[in-house]
């Protein structure tokens, strides 16, 4: 039985497979930063929407403190 974590992992794996295919043999670079950057902003937006903008609840859901959350929100101009 798959969990929601498995579903997310499969989606990421499939996206990366498509990315590598699209590169057509060219070597990737800065893959770690690219993947995190593309995932983190929509994650933050979704969590904030689910908690009605409550940063304390959002930080709790994410497993980070509010200060870290605020820094991330500033990074993506979400404040």
Coordinates of N, CA and C in Angstrom, one line a residue:
X1 N 0.8 -1.2 0.0 CA 0.0 0.0 0.0 C 0.9 1.2 0.0
X2 N 0.6 2.2 -0.9 CA 1.5 3.3 -0.9 C 0.9 4.4 0.0
X3 N 1.8 5.3 0.4 CA 1.5 6.4 1.3 C 1.5 7.7 0.5
X4 N 1.1 8.8 1.1 CA 1.2 10.0 0.4 C 2.7 10.4 0.1
X5 N 3.5 9.9 1.0 CA 5.0 10.2 0.7 C 5.4 9.5 -0.5
X6 N 4.9 8.2 -0.7 CA 5.3 7.5 -1.9 C 4.8 8.2 -3.2
X7 N 3.6 8.7 -3.1 CA 3.0 9.4 -4.3 C 3.9 10.6 -4.6
X8 N 4.3 11.4 -3.6 CA 5.2 12.5 -3.9 C 6.5 12.1 -4.5
X9 N 7.1 11.0 -3.9 CA 8.4 10.5 -4.4 C 8.3 10.0 -5.8
X10 N 7.2 9.4 -6.2 CA 7.0 8.9 -7.5 C 6.9 10.1 -8.5
X11 N 6.1 11.1 -8.1 CA 6.0 12.3 -8.9 C 7.3 13.0 -9.2
X12 N 8.1 13.1 -8.2 CA 9.4 13.7 -8.3 C 10.3 12.8 -9.2
X13 N 10.3 11.5 -9.0 CA 11.1 10.6 -9.8 C 10.7 10.7 -11.3
X14 N 9.4 10.7 -11.6 CA 8.9 10.8 -12.9 C 9.3 12.2 -13.6
X15 N 9.2 13.2 -12.8 CA 9.6 14.5 -13.3 C 11.1 14.6 -13.6
X16 N 11.9 14.0 -12.8 CA 13.3 14.0 -13.0 C 13.7 13.1 -14.2
X17 N 13.0 12.0 -14.4 CA 13.2 11.2 -15.6 C 12.9 12.0 -16.8
X18 N 11.8 12.7 -16.8 CA 11.4 13.6 -18.0 C 12.5 14.7 -18.2
X19 N 13.0 15.3 -17.1 CA 14.0 16.3 -17.2 C 15.3 15.8 -17.9
X20 N 15.7 14.6 -17.4 CA 16.9 14.0 -18.0 C 16.7 13.6 -19.5
X21 N 15.5 13.2 -19.8 CA 15.2 12.9 -21.2 C 15.2 14.1 -22.0
X22 N 14.7 15.2 -21.5 CA 14.6 16.5 -22.2 C 16.0 17.0 -22.4
X23 N 17.0 16.7 -21.6 CA 18.3 17.2 -21.7 C 19.0 16.6 -22.9
X24 N 18.5 15.4 -23.4 CA 19.0 14.8 -24.6 C 20.5 14.5 -24.5
X25 N 21.0 14.0 -23.3 CA 22.4 13.6 -23.2 C 23.3 14.7 -22.6
X26 N 22.8 16.0 -22.6 CA 23.6 17.0 -22.0 C 23.7 16.8 -20.5
X27 N 24.8 17.2 -19.9 CA 24.9 17.0 -18.4 C 24.1 18.0 -17.6
X28 N 23.4 17.6 -16.6 CA 22.7 18.5 -15.8 C 23.7 19.3 -14.9
X29 N 23.2 20.4 -14.4 CA 24.1 21.2 -13.4 C 23.1 21.8 -12.4
X30 N 23.6 21.9 -11.2 CA 22.9 22.6 -10.1 C 21.5 21.9 -9.9
X31 N 21.5 20.6 -10.1 CA 20.2 19.9 -10.0 C 19.6 20.0 -8.6
X32 N 20.3 19.9 -7.6 CA 19.8 19.9 -6.2 C 19.1 21.3 -6.0
X33 N 19.8 22.4 -6.3 CA 19.1 23.7 -6.1 C 17.9 23.9 -7.0
X34 N 18.0 23.4 -8.2 CA 16.9 23.5 -9.1 C 15.6 22.8 -8.6
X35 N 15.8 21.6 -8.1 CA 14.7 20.8 -7.7 C 14.1 21.4 -6.4
X36 N 15.0 21.8 -5.5 CA 14.4 22.4 -4.2 C 13.7 23.7 -4.5
X37 N 14.3 24.5 -5.4 CA 13.7 25.8 -5.7 C 12.4 25.7 -6.3
X38 N 12.2 24.7 -7.2 CA 10.9 24.4 -7.9 C 9.9 23.8 -7.0
X39 N 10.3 23.1 -5.9 CA 9.4 22.5 -5.0 C 9.0 23.3 -3.8
X40 N 10.0 24.1 -3.3 CA 9.8 24.8 -2.1 C 8.7 25.9 -2.2
X41 N 8.7 26.7 -3.2 CA 7.8 27.8 -3.3 C 6.3 27.3 -3.4
X42 N 6.0 26.3 -4.2 CA 4.6 25.9 -4.3 C 4.2 25.2 -3.0
X43 N 5.2 24.5 -2.3 CA 4.9 23.9 -1.0 C 4.5 24.9 0.0
X44 N 5.3 26.0 0.1 CA 5.0 27.1 1.0 C 3.6 27.7 0.7
X45 N 3.3 27.9 -0.5 CA 2.1 28.5 -0.9 C 0.9 27.6 -0.5
X46 N 1.0 26.4 -0.8 CA -0.1 25.4 -0.5 C -0.3 25.3 1.0
X47 N 0.8 25.2 1.8 CA 0.6 25.1 3.2 C 0.0 26.4 3.8
X48 N 0.5 27.5 3.4 CA -0.1 28.8 3.9 C -1.6 28.9 3.5
X49 N -2.0 28.4 2.3 CA -3.4 28.5 2.0 C -4.2 27.5 2.9
X50 N -3.6 26.4 3.2 CA -4.4 25.4 4.0 C -4.6 25.9 5.4
X51 N -3.7 26.7 5.9 CA -3.8 27.2 7.3 C -4.3 28.7 7.3
X52 N -4.8 29.2 6.2 CA -5.3 30.5 6.2 C -4.3 31.6 6.5
X53 N -3.1 31.3 6.1 CA -2.0 32.3 6.3 C -1.4 32.4 7.7
X54 N -1.8 31.5 8.5 CA -1.3 31.4 9.9 C 0.1 30.8 9.8
X55 N 1.1 31.7 10.0 CA 2.5 31.3 9.9 C 2.9 30.3 11.0
X56 N 2.4 30.5 12.2 CA 2.7 29.5 13.3 C 2.3 28.1 12.9
X57 N 1.0 28.0 12.4 CA 0.5 26.7 12.0 C 1.3 26.1 10.8
X58 N 1.6 27.0 9.9 CA 2.4 26.6 8.7 C 3.8 26.1 9.1
X59 N 4.4 26.8 10.0 CA 5.8 26.3 10.5 C 5.7 25.0 11.2
X60 N 4.6 24.8 11.9 CA 4.4 23.5 12.6 C 4.2 22.4 11.6
X61 N 3.4 22.6 10.6 CA 3.1 21.6 9.6 C 4.4 21.3 8.8
X62 N 5.3 22.3 8.6 CA 6.5 22.0 7.9 C 7.6 21.5 8.7
X63 N 7.5 21.6 10.0 CA 8.5 21.1 10.9 C 9.7 22.0 11.0
X64 N 9.4 23.3 10.9 CA 10.5 24.3 11.0 C 10.0 25.4 11.9
X65 N 10.9 26.3 12.4 CA 10.4 27.3 13.3 C 9.9 28.5 12.4
X66 N 9.2 29.4 13.1 CA 8.6 30.6 12.4 C 9.6 31.5 11.7
X67 N 10.7 31.6 12.4 CA 11.8 32.5 11.8 C 12.3 31.9 10.5
X68 N 12.5 30.6 10.5 CA 13.0 30.0 9.3 C 11.9 30.1 8.2
X69 N 10.7 29.9 8.6 CA 9.6 30.1 7.6 C 9.5 31.5 7.0
X70 N 9.7 32.5 7.9 CA 9.6 33.9 7.4 C 10.8 34.1 6.4
X71 N 12.0 33.6 6.7 CA 13.1 33.8 5.8 C 12.8 33.1 4.4
X72 N 12.2 32.0 4.5 CA 11.8 31.3 3.2 C 10.8 32.1 2.5
X73 N 9.8 32.6 3.2 CA 8.8 33.4 2.5 C 9.4 34.7 1.9
X74 N 10.3 35.3 2.6 CA 11.0 36.5 2.0 C 11.8 36.1 0.8
X75 N 12.4 35.0 0.8 CA 13.2 34.5 -0.3 C 12.4 34.4 -1.6
X76 N 11.1 34.0 -1.4 CA 10.2 33.8 -2.6 C 9.2 35.0 -2.7
X77 N 9.5 36.1 -2.0 CA 8.6 37.2 -2.1 C 7.1 36.9 -1.8
X78 N 6.9 36.1 -0.8 CA 5.6 35.6 -0.4 C 5.0 36.4 0.8
X79 N 5.8 37.3 1.3 CA 5.2 38.1 2.4 C 4.5 39.3 2.0

